[in-house]
Amino acid sequence: ELLRKNCNVLFATHMHRLCELASIYPNVKLGYLEVDISAGGLAFKYNLAEGKLAIRNYGLQLAKVAGMPETIVNAAAVIVAGIDAKETGRITKAFAMHEKLKLYYSIGQRLVCLQQSNMADLNNMGACLNSLKMEAIEGLKSLPK
């Protein structure tokens, strides 16, 4: 609703999936406060930068620096690893589906072009269809499983 009304909204989150909104909505801009991680510590720069923070498991590192008990940080790391694995699986599936759809679209596009060509010679049309069939079979074989 806020995006539709072109409202200005500022929010902070550790939910990195929300960064995907910037790829969907052109009026969403990403920013983060710069931080340096060195010698096991965090140095906050208090400088707003464009983009998204590219520090893996920032929350875990922040918890360590804040002095959280190691058992809690380790338990959280196990949970984060599970979430990461699940997310990697989701992305892998989505990529495979995207590649399959690209192949189907390409085949469909070529069939439409073939139809529009009004090819009178049936032998030539048969050769084109056979070639397209072979390319489709090879394309399907090369898709991620």
mmCIF file of C-alpha atoms in Angstrom:
data_model
loop_
_atom_site.group_PDB
_atom_site.id
_atom_site.type_symbol
_atom_site.label_atom_id
_atom_site.label_comp_id
_atom_site.label_asym_id
_atom_site.label_seq_id
_atom_site.Cartn_x
_atom_site.Cartn_y
_atom_site.Cartn_z
ATOM 1 C CA GLU A 1 0.000 0.000 0.000
ATOM 2 C CA LEU A 2 2.808 2.416 0.910
ATOM 3 C CA LEU A 3 4.674 1.643 -2.321
ATOM 4 C CA ARG A 4 1.581 2.395 -4.380
ATOM 5 C CA LYS A 5 1.185 5.779 -2.660
ATOM 6 C CA ASN A 6 4.891 6.626 -3.193
ATOM 7 C CA CYS A 7 5.388 7.175 0.542
ATOM 8 C CA ASN A 8 8.818 7.655 2.034
ATOM 9 C CA VAL A 9 9.491 4.956 4.596
ATOM 10 C CA LEU A 10 12.689 4.195 6.464
ATOM 11 C CA PHE A 11 13.074 0.905 8.265
ATOM 12 C CA ALA A 12 15.885 -1.276 9.563
ATOM 13 C CA THR A 13 15.821 -5.036 9.409
ATOM 14 C CA HIS A 14 17.985 -8.130 9.375
ATOM 15 C CA MET A 15 15.503 -9.771 7.018
ATOM 16 C CA HIS A 16 17.613 -9.756 3.867
ATOM 17 C CA ARG A 17 14.782 -11.174 1.738
ATOM 18 C CA LEU A 18 13.133 -7.745 1.971
ATOM 19 C CA CYS A 19 15.993 -6.448 -0.191
ATOM 20 C CA GLU A 20 14.330 -8.268 -3.094
ATOM 21 C CA LEU A 21 11.678 -5.523 -3.071
ATOM 22 C CA ALA A 22 14.226 -3.226 -4.720
ATOM 23 C CA SER A 23 14.323 -5.500 -7.769
ATOM 24 C CA ILE A 24 10.533 -5.438 -8.040
ATOM 25 C CA TYR A 25 9.691 -1.822 -7.227
ATOM 26 C CA PRO A 26 11.757 0.968 -8.811
ATOM 27 C CA ASN A 27 10.949 3.411 -6.002
ATOM 28 C CA VAL A 28 12.487 1.141 -3.315
ATOM 29 C CA LYS A 29 16.051 2.130 -2.463
ATOM 30 C CA LEU A 30 18.375 0.117 -0.256
ATOM 31 C CA GLY A 31 20.815 1.581 2.208
ATOM 32 C CA TYR A 32 22.860 0.440 5.185
ATOM 33 C CA LEU A 33 25.083 1.855 7.876
ATOM 34 C CA GLU A 34 28.700 0.975 7.160
ATOM 35 C CA VAL A 35 30.507 -1.268 9.601
ATOM 36 C CA ASP A 36 34.009 -2.739 9.655
ATOM 37 C CA ILE A 37 34.721 -6.162 11.067
ATOM 38 C CA SER A 38 38.313 -6.620 12.114
ATOM 39 C CA ALA A 39 40.151 -8.504 14.848
ATOM 40 C CA GLY A 40 36.905 -10.045 16.067
ATOM 41 C CA GLY A 41 35.274 -6.670 16.662
ATOM 42 C CA LEU A 42 32.803 -4.382 14.957
ATOM 43 C CA ALA A 43 33.533 -0.749 14.165
ATOM 44 C CA PHE A 44 30.399 1.216 13.355
ATOM 45 C CA LYS A 45 31.072 4.032 10.871
ATOM 46 C CA TYR A 46 27.660 5.757 11.175
ATOM 47 C CA ASN A 47 27.830 6.460 7.445
ATOM 48 C CA LEU A 48 24.782 5.688 5.305
ATOM 49 C CA ALA A 49 25.796 3.851 2.132
ATOM 50 C CA GLU A 50 23.705 2.827 -0.867
ATOM 51 C CA GLY A 51 23.005 -0.869 -1.416
ATOM 52 C CA LYS A 52 22.771 -3.676 1.105
ATOM 53 C CA LEU A 53 25.147 -4.827 3.793
ATOM 54 C CA ALA A 54 27.206 -7.706 2.419
ATOM 55 C CA ILE A 55 28.375 -9.209 5.708
ATOM 56 C CA ARG A 56 27.323 -12.853 6.094
ATOM 57 C CA ASN A 57 25.718 -13.722 9.401
ATOM 58 C CA TYR A 58 26.065 -10.204 10.720
ATOM 59 C CA GLY A 59 23.676 -10.968 13.584
ATOM 60 C CA LEU A 60 25.849 -13.854 14.786
ATOM 61 C CA GLN A 61 28.950 -11.676 14.688
ATOM 62 C CA LEU A 62 27.124 -8.906 16.503
ATOM 63 C CA ALA A 63 25.984 -11.376 19.182
ATOM 64 C CA LYS A 64 29.589 -12.508 19.745
ATOM 65 C CA VAL A 65 30.851 -8.937 20.088
ATOM 66 C CA ALA A 66 27.952 -8.107 22.426
ATOM 67 C CA GLY A 67 29.116 -10.913 24.726
ATOM 68 C CA MET A 68 26.274 -13.398 24.232
ATOM 69 C CA PRO A 69 27.113 -16.821 25.695
ATOM 70 C CA GLU A 70 28.914 -19.024 23.178
ATOM 71 C CA THR A 71 26.335 -21.808 23.562
ATOM 72 C CA ILE A 72 23.568 -19.441 22.417
ATOM 73 C CA VAL A 73 25.626 -18.110 19.499
ATOM 74 C CA ASN A 74 26.474 -21.688 18.431
ATOM 75 C CA ALA A 75 22.822 -22.760 18.648
ATOM 76 C CA ALA A 76 21.851 -19.747 16.557
ATOM 77 C CA ALA A 77 24.562 -20.649 14.018
ATOM 78 C CA VAL A 78 22.990 -24.106 13.619
ATOM 79 C CA ILE A 79 19.596 -22.504 12.987
ATOM 80 C CA VAL A 80 21.112 -20.049 10.486
ATOM 81 C CA ALA A 81 22.830 -22.920 8.639
ATOM 82 C CA GLY A 82 19.483 -24.711 8.339
ATOM 83 C CA ILE A 83 17.786 -21.590 7.024
ATOM 84 C CA ASP A 84 20.632 -21.007 4.552
ATOM 85 C CA ALA A 85 20.393 -24.595 3.289
ATOM 86 C CA LYS A 86 16.636 -24.280 2.829
ATOM 87 C CA GLU A 87 17.047 -20.964 1.007
ATOM 88 C CA THR A 88 19.753 -22.419 -1.245
ATOM 89 C CA GLY A 89 17.388 -25.260 -2.145
ATOM 90 C CA ARG A 90 14.606 -22.785 -2.940
ATOM 91 C CA ILE A 91 16.885 -20.735 -5.172
ATOM 92 C CA THR A 92 18.187 -23.853 -6.951
ATOM 93 C CA LYS A 93 14.619 -25.005 -7.682
ATOM 94 C CA ALA A 94 13.608 -21.562 -8.910
ATOM 95 C CA PHE A 95 16.649 -21.408 -11.204
ATOM 96 C CA ALA A 96 15.837 -24.830 -12.683
ATOM 97 C CA MET A 97 12.231 -23.774 -13.307
ATOM 98 C CA HIS A 98 13.407 -20.521 -14.890
ATOM 99 C CA GLU A 99 15.751 -22.383 -17.257
ATOM 100 C CA LYS A 100 12.970 -24.796 -18.229
ATOM 101 C CA LEU A 101 10.562 -21.917 -18.918
ATOM 102 C CA LYS A 102 13.206 -20.179 -21.048
ATOM 103 C CA LEU A 103 13.587 -23.350 -23.121
ATOM 104 C CA TYR A 104 9.816 -23.758 -23.531
ATOM 105 C CA TYR A 105 9.447 -20.109 -24.503
ATOM 106 C CA SER A 106 12.225 -20.412 -27.086
ATOM 107 C CA ILE A 107 10.606 -23.516 -28.604
ATOM 108 C CA GLY A 108 7.202 -21.840 -28.680
ATOM 109 C CA GLN A 109 8.651 -18.725 -30.256
ATOM 110 C CA ARG A 110 10.318 -20.746 -33.004
ATOM 111 C CA LEU A 111 7.116 -22.705 -33.655
ATOM 112 C CA VAL A 112 5.190 -19.454 -34.065
ATOM 113 C CA CYS A 113 7.845 -18.194 -36.481
ATOM 114 C CA LEU A 114 7.614 -21.453 -38.417
ATOM 115 C CA GLN A 115 3.834 -21.117 -38.575
ATOM 116 C CA GLN A 116 4.099 -17.525 -39.774
ATOM 117 C CA SER A 117 6.593 -18.454 -42.485
ATOM 118 C CA ASN A 118 3.842 -20.179 -44.522
ATOM 119 C CA MET A 119 6.340 -22.790 -45.605
ATOM 120 C CA ALA A 120 4.804 -24.543 -48.617
ATOM 121 C CA ASP A 121 7.402 -27.295 -48.883
ATOM 122 C CA LEU A 122 6.354 -29.997 -46.383
ATOM 123 C CA ASN A 123 9.765 -31.698 -46.547
ATOM 124 C CA ASN A 124 11.474 -28.470 -45.552
ATOM 125 C CA MET A 125 8.938 -27.889 -42.756
ATOM 126 C CA GLY A 126 9.444 -31.471 -41.544
ATOM 127 C CA ALA A 127 13.206 -30.946 -41.459
ATOM 128 C CA CYS A 128 12.758 -27.713 -39.472
ATOM 129 C CA LEU A 129 10.417 -29.434 -36.989
ATOM 130 C CA ASN A 130 12.805 -32.364 -36.604
ATOM 131 C CA SER A 131 15.702 -29.992 -35.986
ATOM 132 C CA LEU A 132 13.646 -28.122 -33.383
ATOM 133 C CA LYS A 133 12.707 -31.432 -31.740
ATOM 134 C CA MET A 134 16.374 -32.469 -31.468
ATOM 135 C CA GLU A 135 17.343 -29.074 -30.018
ATOM 136 C CA ALA A 136 14.515 -29.363 -27.479
ATOM 137 C CA ILE A 137 15.630 -32.853 -26.428
ATOM 138 C CA GLU A 138 19.223 -31.674 -25.998
ATOM 139 C CA GLY A 139 18.020 -28.566 -24.134
ATOM 140 C CA LEU A 140 15.993 -30.680 -21.715
ATOM 141 C CA LYS A 141 18.994 -32.944 -21.076
ATOM 142 C CA SER A 142 21.148 -29.962 -20.186
ATOM 143 C CA LEU A 143 18.680 -28.514 -17.661
ATOM 144 C CA PRO A 144 19.564 -28.703 -13.957
ATOM 145 C CA LYS A 145 17.803 -31.562 -12.218
#
